[in-house]
Short mmCIF file of C-alpha atoms and ligand atoms in Angstrom, two decimals:
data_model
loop_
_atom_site.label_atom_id
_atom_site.label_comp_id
_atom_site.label_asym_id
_atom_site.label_seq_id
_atom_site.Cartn_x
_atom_site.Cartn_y
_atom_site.Cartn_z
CA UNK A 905 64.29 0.28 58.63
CA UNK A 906 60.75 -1.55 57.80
CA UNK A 907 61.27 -4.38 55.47
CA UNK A 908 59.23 -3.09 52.35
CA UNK A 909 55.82 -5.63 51.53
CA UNK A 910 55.87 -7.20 48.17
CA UNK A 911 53.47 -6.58 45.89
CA UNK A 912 51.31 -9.85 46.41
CA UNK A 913 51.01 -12.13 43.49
CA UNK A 914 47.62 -11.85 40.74
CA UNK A 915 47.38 -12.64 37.57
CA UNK A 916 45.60 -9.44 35.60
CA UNK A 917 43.41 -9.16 34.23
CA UNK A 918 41.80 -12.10 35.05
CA UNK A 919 40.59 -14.04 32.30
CA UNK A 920 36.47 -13.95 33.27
CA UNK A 921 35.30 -16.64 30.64
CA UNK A 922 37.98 -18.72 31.76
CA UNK A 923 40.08 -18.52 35.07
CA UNK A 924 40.26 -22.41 35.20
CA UNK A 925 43.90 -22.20 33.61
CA UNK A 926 45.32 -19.57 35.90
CA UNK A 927 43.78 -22.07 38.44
CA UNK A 928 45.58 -24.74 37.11
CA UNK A 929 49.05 -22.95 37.04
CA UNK A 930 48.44 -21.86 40.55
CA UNK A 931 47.83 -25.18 41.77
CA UNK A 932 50.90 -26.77 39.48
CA UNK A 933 53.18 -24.56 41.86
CA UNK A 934 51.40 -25.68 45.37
CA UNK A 935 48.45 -25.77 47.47
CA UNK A 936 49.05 -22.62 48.61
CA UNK A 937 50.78 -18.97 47.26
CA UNK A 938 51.04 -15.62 48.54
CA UNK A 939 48.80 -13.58 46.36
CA UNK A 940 45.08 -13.81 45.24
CA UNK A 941 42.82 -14.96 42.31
CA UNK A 942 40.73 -12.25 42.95
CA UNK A 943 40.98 -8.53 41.20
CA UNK A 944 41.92 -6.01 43.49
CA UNK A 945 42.83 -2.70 41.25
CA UNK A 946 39.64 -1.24 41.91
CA UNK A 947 39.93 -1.57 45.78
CA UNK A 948 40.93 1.34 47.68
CA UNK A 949 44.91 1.04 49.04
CA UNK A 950 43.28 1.64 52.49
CA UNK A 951 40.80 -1.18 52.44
CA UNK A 952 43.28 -3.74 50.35
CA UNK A 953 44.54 -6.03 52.71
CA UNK A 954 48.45 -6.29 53.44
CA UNK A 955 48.81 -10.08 53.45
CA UNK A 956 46.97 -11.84 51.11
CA UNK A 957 47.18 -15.88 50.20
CA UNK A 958 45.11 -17.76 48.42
CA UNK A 959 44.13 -21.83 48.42
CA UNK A 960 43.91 -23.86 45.51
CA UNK A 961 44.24 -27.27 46.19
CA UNK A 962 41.69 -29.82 47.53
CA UNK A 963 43.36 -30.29 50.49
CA UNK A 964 43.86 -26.69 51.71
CA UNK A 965 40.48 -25.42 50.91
CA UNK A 966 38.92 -28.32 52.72
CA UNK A 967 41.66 -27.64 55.88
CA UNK A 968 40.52 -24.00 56.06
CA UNK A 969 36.78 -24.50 55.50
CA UNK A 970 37.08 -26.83 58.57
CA UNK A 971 39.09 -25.22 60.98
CA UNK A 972 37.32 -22.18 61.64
CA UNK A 973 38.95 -21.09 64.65
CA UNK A 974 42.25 -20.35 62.85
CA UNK A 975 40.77 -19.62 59.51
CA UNK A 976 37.45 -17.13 60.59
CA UNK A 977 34.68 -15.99 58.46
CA UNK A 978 34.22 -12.35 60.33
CA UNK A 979 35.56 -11.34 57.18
CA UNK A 980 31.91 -10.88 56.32
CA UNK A 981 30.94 -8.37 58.69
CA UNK A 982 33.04 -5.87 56.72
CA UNK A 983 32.02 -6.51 53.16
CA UNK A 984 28.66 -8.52 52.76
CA UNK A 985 27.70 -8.12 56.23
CA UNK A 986 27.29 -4.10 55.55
CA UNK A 987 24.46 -4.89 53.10
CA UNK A 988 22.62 -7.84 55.07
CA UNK A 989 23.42 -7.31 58.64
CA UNK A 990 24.89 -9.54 61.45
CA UNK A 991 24.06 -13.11 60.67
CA UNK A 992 25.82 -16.92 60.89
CA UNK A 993 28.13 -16.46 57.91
CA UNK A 994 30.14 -14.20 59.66
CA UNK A 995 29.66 -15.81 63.18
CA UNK A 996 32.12 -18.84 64.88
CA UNK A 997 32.18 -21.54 67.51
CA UNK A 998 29.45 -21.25 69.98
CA UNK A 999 27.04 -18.48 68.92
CA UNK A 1000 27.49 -19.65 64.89
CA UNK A 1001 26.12 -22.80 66.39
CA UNK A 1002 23.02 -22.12 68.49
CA UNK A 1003 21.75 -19.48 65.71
CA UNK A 1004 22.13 -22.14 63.03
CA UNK A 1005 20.36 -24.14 64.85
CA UNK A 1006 17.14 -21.80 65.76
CA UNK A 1007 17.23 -20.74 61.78
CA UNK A 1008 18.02 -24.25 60.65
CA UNK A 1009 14.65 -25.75 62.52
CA UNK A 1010 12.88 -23.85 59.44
CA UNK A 1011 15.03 -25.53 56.77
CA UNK A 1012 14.91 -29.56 57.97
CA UNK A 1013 15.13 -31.83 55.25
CA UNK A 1014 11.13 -33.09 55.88
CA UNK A 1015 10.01 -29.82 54.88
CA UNK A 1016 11.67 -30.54 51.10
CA UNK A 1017 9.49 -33.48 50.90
CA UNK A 1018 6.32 -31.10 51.38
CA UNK A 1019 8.08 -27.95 49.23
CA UNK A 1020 8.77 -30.32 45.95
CA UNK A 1021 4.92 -30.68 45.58
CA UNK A 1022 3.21 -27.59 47.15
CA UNK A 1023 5.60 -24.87 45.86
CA UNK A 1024 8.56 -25.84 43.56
CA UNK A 1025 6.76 -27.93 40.95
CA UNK A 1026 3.53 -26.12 40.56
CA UNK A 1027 6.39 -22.83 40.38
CA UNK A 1028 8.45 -24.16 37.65
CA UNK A 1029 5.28 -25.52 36.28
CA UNK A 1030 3.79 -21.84 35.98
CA UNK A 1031 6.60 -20.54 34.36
CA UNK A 1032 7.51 -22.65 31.80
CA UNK A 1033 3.42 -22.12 30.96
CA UNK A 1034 4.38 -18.80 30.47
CA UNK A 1035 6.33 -19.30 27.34
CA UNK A 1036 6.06 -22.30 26.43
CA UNK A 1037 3.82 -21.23 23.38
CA UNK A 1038 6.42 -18.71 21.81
CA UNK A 1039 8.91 -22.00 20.86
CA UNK A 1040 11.62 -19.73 22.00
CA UNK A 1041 13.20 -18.40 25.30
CA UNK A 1042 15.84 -16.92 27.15
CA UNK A 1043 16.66 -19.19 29.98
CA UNK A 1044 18.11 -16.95 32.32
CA UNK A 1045 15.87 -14.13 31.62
CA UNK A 1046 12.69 -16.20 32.01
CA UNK A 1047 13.92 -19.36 33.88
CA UNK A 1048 16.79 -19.54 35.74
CA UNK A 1049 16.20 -16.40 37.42
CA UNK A 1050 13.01 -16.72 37.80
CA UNK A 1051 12.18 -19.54 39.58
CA UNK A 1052 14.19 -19.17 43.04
CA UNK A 1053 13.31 -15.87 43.31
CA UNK A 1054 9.49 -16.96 43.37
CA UNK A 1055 10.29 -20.37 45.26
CA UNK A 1056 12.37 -17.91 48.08
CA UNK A 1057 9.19 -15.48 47.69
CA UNK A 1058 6.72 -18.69 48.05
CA UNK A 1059 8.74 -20.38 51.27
CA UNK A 1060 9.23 -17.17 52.97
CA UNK A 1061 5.25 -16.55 52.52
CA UNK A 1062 5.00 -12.90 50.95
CA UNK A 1063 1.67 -12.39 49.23
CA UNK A 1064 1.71 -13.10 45.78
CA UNK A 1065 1.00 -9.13 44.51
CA UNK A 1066 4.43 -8.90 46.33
CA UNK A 1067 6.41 -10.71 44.10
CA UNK A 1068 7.23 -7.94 41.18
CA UNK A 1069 8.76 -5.75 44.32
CA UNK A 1070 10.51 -8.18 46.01
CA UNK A 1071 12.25 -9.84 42.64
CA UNK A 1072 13.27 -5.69 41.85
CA UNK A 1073 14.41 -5.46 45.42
CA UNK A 1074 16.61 -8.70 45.70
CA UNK A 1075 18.03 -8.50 42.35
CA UNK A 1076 19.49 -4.95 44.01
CA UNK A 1077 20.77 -6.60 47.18
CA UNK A 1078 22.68 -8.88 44.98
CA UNK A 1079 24.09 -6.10 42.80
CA UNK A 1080 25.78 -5.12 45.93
CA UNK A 1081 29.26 -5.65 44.75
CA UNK A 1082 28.63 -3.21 41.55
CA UNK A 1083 25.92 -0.74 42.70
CA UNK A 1084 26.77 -0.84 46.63
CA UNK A 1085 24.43 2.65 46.52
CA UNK A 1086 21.81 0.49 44.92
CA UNK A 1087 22.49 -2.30 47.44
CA UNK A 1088 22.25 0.18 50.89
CA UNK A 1089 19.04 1.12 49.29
CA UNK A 1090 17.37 -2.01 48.71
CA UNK A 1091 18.45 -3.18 52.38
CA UNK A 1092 17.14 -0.69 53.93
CA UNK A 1093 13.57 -1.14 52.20
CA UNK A 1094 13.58 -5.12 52.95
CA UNK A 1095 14.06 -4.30 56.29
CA UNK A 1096 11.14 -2.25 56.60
CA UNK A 1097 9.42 -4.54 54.75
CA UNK A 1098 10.61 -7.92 56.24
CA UNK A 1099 9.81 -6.15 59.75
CA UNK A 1100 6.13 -5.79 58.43
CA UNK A 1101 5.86 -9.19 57.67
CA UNK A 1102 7.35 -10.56 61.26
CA UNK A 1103 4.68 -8.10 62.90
CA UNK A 1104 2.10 -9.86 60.80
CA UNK A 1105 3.34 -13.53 61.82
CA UNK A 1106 3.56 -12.17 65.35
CA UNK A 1107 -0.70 -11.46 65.28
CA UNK A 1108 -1.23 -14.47 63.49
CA UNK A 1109 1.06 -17.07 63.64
CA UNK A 1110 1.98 -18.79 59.82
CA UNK A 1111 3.32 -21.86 58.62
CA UNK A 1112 5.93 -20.59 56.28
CA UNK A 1113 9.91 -19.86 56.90
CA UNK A 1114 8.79 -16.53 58.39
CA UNK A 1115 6.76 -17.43 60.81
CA UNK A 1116 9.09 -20.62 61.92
CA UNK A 1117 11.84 -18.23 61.96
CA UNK A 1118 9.62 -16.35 64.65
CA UNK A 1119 8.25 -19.23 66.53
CA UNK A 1120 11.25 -20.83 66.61
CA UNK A 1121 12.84 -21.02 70.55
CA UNK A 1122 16.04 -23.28 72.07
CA UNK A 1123 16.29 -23.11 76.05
CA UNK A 1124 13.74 -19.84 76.02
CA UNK A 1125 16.00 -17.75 73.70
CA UNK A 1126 14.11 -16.47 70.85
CA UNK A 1127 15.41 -14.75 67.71
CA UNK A 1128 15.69 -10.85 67.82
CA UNK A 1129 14.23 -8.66 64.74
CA UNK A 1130 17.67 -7.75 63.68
CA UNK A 1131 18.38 -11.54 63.46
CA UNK A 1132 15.57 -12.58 61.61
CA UNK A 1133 15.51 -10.11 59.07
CA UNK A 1134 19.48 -10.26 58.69
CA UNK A 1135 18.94 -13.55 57.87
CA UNK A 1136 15.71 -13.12 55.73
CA UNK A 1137 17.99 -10.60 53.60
CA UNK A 1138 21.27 -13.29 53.85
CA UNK A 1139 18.70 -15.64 51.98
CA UNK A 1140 19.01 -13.28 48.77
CA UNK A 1141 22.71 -13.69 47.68
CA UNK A 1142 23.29 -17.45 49.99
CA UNK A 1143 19.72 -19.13 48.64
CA UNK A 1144 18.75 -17.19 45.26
CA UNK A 1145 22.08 -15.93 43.47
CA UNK A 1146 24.00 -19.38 44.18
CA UNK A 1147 20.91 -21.49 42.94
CA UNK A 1148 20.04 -19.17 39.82
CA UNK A 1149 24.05 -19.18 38.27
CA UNK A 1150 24.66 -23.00 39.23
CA UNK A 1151 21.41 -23.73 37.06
CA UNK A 1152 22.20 -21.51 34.32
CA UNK A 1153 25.47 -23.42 34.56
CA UNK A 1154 23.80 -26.86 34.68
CA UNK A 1155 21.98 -25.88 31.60
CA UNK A 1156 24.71 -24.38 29.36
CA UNK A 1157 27.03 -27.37 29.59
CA UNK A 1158 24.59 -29.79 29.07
CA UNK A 1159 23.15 -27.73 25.58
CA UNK A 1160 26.37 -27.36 25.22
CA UNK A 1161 27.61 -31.15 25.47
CA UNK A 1162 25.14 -32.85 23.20
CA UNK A 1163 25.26 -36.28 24.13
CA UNK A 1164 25.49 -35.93 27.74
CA UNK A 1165 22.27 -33.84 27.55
CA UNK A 1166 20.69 -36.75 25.25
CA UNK A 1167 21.41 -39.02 27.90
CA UNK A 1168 19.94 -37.18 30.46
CA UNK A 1169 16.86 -36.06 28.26
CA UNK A 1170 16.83 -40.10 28.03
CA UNK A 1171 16.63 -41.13 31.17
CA UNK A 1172 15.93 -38.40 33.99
CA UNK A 1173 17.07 -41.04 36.99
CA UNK A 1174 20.59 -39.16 35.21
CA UNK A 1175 19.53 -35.56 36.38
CA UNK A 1176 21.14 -36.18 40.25
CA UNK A 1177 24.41 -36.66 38.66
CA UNK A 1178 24.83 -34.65 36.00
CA UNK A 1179 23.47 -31.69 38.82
CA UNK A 1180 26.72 -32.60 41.02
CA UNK A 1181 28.96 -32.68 38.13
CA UNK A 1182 27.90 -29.42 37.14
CA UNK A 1183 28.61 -27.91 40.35
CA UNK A 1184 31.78 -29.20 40.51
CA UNK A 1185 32.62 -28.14 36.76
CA UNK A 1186 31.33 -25.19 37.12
CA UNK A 1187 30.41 -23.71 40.60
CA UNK A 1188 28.28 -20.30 41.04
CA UNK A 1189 30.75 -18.91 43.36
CA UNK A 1190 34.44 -19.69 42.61
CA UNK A 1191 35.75 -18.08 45.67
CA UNK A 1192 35.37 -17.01 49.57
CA UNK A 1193 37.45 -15.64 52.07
CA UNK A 1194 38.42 -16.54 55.46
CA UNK A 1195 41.09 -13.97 57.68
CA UNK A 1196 43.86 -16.16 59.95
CA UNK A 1197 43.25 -15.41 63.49
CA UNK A 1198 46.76 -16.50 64.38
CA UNK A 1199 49.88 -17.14 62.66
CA UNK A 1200 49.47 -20.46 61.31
CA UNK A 1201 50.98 -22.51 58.46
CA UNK A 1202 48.48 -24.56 55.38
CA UNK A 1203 50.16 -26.70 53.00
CA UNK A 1204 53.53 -25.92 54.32
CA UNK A 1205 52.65 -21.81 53.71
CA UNK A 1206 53.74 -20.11 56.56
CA UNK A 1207 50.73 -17.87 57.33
CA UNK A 1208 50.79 -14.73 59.80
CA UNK A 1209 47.80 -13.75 61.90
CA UNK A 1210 45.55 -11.15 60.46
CA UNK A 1211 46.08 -12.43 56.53
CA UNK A 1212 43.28 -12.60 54.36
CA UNK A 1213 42.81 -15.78 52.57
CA UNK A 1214 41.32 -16.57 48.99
CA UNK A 1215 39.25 -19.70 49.57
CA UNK A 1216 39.20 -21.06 45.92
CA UNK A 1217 35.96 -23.65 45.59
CA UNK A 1218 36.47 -23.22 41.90
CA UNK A 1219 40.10 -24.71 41.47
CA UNK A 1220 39.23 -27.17 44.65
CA UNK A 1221 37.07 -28.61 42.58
CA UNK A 1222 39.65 -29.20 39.48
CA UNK A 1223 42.10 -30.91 41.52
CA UNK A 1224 43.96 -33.42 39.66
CA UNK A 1225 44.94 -35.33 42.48
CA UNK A 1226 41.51 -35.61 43.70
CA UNK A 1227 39.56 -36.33 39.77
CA UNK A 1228 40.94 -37.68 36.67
CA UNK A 1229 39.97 -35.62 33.94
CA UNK A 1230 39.14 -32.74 35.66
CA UNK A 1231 39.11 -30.33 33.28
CA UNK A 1232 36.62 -32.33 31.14
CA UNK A 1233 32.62 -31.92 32.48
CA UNK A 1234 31.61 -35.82 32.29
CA UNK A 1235 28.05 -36.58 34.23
CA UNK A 1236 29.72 -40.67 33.96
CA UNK A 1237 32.98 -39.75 36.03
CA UNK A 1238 33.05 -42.02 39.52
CA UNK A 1239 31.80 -39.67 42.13
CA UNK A 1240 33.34 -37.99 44.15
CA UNK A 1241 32.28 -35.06 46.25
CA UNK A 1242 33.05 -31.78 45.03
CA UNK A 1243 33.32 -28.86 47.80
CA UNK A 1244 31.01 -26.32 45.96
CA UNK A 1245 28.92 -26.03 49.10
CA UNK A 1246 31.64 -25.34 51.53
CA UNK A 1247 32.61 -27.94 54.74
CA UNK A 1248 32.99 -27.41 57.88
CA UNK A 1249 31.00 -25.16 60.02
CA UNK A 1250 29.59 -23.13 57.63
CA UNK A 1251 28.54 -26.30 55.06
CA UNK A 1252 25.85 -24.42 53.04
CA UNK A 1253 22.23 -24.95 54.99
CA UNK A 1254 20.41 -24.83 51.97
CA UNK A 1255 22.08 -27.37 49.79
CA UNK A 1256 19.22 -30.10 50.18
CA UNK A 1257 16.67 -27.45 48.67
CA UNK A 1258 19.41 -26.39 46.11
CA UNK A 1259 19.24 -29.72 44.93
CA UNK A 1260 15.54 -30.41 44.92
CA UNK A 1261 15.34 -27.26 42.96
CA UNK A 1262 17.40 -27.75 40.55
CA UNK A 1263 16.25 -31.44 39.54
CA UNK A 1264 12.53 -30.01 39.63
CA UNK A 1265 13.69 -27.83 37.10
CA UNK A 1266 15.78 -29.45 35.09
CA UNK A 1267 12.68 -32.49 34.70
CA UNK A 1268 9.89 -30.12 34.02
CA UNK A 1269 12.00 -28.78 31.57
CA UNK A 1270 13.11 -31.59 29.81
CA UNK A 1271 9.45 -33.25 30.10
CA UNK A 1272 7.77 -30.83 28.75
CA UNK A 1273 10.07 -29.04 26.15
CA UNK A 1274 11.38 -30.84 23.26
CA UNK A 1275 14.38 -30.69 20.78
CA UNK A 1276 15.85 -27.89 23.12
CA UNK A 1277 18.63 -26.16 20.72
CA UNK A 1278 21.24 -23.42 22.38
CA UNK A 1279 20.66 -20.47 19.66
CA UNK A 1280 23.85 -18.17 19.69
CA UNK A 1281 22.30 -15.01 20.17
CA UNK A 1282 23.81 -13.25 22.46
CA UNK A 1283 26.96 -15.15 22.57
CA UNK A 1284 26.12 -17.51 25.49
CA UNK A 1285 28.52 -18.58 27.57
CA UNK A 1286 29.43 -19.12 31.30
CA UNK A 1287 31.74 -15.92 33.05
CA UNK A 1288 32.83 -14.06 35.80
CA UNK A 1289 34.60 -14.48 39.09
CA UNK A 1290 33.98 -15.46 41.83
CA UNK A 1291 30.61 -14.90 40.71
CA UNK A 1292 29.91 -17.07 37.75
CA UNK A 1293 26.89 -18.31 35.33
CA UNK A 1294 25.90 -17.09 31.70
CA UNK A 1295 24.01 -13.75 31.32
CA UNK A 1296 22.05 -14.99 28.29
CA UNK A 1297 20.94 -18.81 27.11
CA UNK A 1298 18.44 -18.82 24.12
CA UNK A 1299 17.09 -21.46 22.96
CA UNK A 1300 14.44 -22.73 20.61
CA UNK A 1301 12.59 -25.98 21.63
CA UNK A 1302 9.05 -27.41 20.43
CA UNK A 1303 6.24 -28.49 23.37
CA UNK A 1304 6.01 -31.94 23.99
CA UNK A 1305 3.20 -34.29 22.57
C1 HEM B 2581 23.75 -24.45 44.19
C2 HEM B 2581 23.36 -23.60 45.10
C3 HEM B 2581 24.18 -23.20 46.30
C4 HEM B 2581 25.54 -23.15 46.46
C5 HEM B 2581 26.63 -23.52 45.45
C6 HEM B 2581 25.79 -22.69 47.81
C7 HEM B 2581 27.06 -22.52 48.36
C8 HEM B 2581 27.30 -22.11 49.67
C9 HEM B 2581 28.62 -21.91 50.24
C10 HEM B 2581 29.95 -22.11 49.50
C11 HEM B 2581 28.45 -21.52 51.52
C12 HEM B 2581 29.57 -21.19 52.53
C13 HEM B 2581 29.97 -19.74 52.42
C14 HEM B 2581 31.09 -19.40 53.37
O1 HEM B 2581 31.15 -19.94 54.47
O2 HEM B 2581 31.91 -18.53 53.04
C15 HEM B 2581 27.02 -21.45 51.77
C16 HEM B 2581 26.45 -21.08 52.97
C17 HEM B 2581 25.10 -20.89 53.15
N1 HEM B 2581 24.09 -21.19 52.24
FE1 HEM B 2581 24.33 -21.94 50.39
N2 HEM B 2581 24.59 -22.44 48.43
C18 HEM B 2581 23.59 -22.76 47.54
C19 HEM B 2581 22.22 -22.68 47.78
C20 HEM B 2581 21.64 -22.27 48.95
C21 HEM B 2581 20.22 -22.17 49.19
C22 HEM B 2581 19.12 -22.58 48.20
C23 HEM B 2581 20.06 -21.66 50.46
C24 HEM B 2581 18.80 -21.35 51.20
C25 HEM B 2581 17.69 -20.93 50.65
C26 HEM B 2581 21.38 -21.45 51.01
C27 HEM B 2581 21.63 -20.96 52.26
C28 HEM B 2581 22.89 -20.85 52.82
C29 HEM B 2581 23.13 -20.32 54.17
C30 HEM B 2581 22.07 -19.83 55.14
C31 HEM B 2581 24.52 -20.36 54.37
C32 HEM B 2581 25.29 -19.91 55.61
C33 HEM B 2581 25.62 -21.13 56.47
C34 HEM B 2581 26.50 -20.78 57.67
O3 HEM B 2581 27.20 -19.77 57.63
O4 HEM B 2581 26.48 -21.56 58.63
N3 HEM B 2581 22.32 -21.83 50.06
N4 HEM B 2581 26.33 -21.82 50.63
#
């Protein structure tokens, strides 16, 4: 007779202002546990996986992150993957490793040093300009969303008359877990139009991340179509989503912790830290998954090949035996490194720019905007998971002198 599965452990519903605690209790009872913090009612019996773990301690996210043999991110190819097409995230070992390097050539940290001034200042610039006047804003709405999507739309080189198409277009791609219809949709039309572009670059050569993407060349191999505008389309929910929730984060905790944000309005040199201690407080994405290509054990968890595995970034980074405090956002804690932008293999390529942006914005803001109040229209406030950041941050403010 089969031995009957267990129902694998969650916790529902999931509390979406505030799955920290159910973190917390997870983690009390190991590093490890057979179950998931994700919500899986709405899945389909067929398409739920059988075994399903999840890691919540420091120590086993970092182990799977960085053994990507055992623990394997083609995972992707079946869920994001069907909206953006084959690209690294989903790819190991060897081939993960040459095509990071070909797309990585366009992403080197001396081009940040040329972006800051050229595109991401003047940018950020424009669009606090843009309402700067009315004393009042919503932050996401006008801001936070905003200025990725025309930094992404600025690096990648698409002409300006573009940008209200492209902004329309991505923010469908990114729907893709809610409005998957949506998401095919919008796929299909950036590949047409990302194809257009390439043809372009291929005429006349440019020096944006387009036309490095199709210059670029290691021992003769060049990139294919498919791969550049896989990637192109991978830079939607990796490089926009990720950078606009983490600042919307950045920005509601620090209206929301008055004299950490005084500090920081006080002296900017504070900006780098309070920017890591947001992403550790709060990450944009609270969860990943990985699927065990053998049977394996983590943290004393027997695992059996062909589980899928919750990758928890979000209780990671609230280890107590890694941070005193942790459930406390402090920009003064002693640093130390949060895992928000993955190890390993797959160590987020865009983190450097991530960073850049975010300071950028975070100092034009605070130079040119003063007595910045969170209004409570709205109801602002951080939720979600894995996905996380607040849909609405008003606030009223006064131009500097
Ligand atoms: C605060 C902002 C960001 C966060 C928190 C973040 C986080 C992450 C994480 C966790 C991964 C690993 C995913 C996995 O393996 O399952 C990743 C990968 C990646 N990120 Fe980011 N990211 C951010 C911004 C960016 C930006 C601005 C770009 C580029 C414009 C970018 C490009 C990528 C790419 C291309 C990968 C795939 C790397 C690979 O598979 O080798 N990210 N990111």
């Amino acid at each position: 007779m089969e031995t009957p599965v267990p129902d694998v452990a969650v916790e529902l519903p999931i509390d979406l202002r505030d799955p920290y605690p159910m973190f917390a209790r997870r983690r009390a009872e190991g590093g490890v546990f057979r179950g998931s913090v994700m919500d899986w009612s709405k899945t389909p019996a067929s398409l739920k996986p059988e075994n399903l773990y999840a890691a919540v301690s420091f120590d086993a996210v970092n182990r799977v992150f960085r053994d990507s043999r055992i623990f394997n991110s083609q995972i992707y190819d079946s869920t994001i993957g069907l909206f953006i097409g084959p690209t690294i995230l989903a790819m190991e070992g060897k081939p993960h490793w040459a095509h990071r390097n070909l797309v990585s050539a366009a992403f080197k940290t001396r081009s940040l040093a040329r972006w800051e001034p050229e595109i991401v200042r003047p940018v950020v610039d424009g669009l606090i300009d843009e309402f700067i006047d009315a004393g009042r804003a919503d932050l996401v709405h006008d801001f936070t969303f905003e200025f990725p999507t025309r930094v992404i739309s600025r690096l990648l080189g698409l002409p300006e008359d573009d940008l209200p198409w492209f902004r329309r277009r991505a923010e469908e791609l990114i729907s893709y877990t809610v409005k998957y219809q949506r998401a095919f949709e919008a796929s299909a039309a950036l590949k047409d139009y990302f194809l257009a572009q390439i043809e372009q670059r291929r005429r006349t050569p440019t020096d944006d991340i387009i036309g490095d993407l199709v210059a670029a060349e290691i021992d003769g191999e060049k990139l294919t179509d498919e791969a550049i505008y896989s990637f192109l389309r991978l830079l939607l929910p990796a490089g926009l989503e990720t950078t606009y929730r983490s600042s919307g984060n950045l920005l509601y905790l620090l209206l929301t912790h008055r004299d950490q944000f005084d500090a920081v309005n006080a002296d900017h040199s504070l900006i780098g830290a309070a920017i890591e201690e947001g992403l550790r407080y709060e990450t944009p994405l609270t969860t990943v998954q990985r699927f065990a290509t053998d049977d394996t054990e983590l943290d004393g968890m027997p695992i059996p090949a062909g589980s899928v595995i919750d990758v928890c970034i979000g209780s990671a980074n609230r280890d107590e035996k890694r941070w005193d405090r942790p459930e406390e956002f402090d920009i003064f804690r002693p640093r130390t490194p949060h895992i928000s932008f993955a190890a390993g293999e797959h160590t987020c390529m865009g983190l450097h720019l991530a960073r850049m942006e975010t300071r950028v914005a975070v100092e034009c803001l605070l130079t040119r905007l003063t007595d910045i109040t969170l209004a409570t229209d709205g109801d602002p406030h951080i939720h979600g998971q894995p996905f996380r950041s607040p849909t609405v941050l008003p606030v009223t403010f006064r131009p500097a002198e």
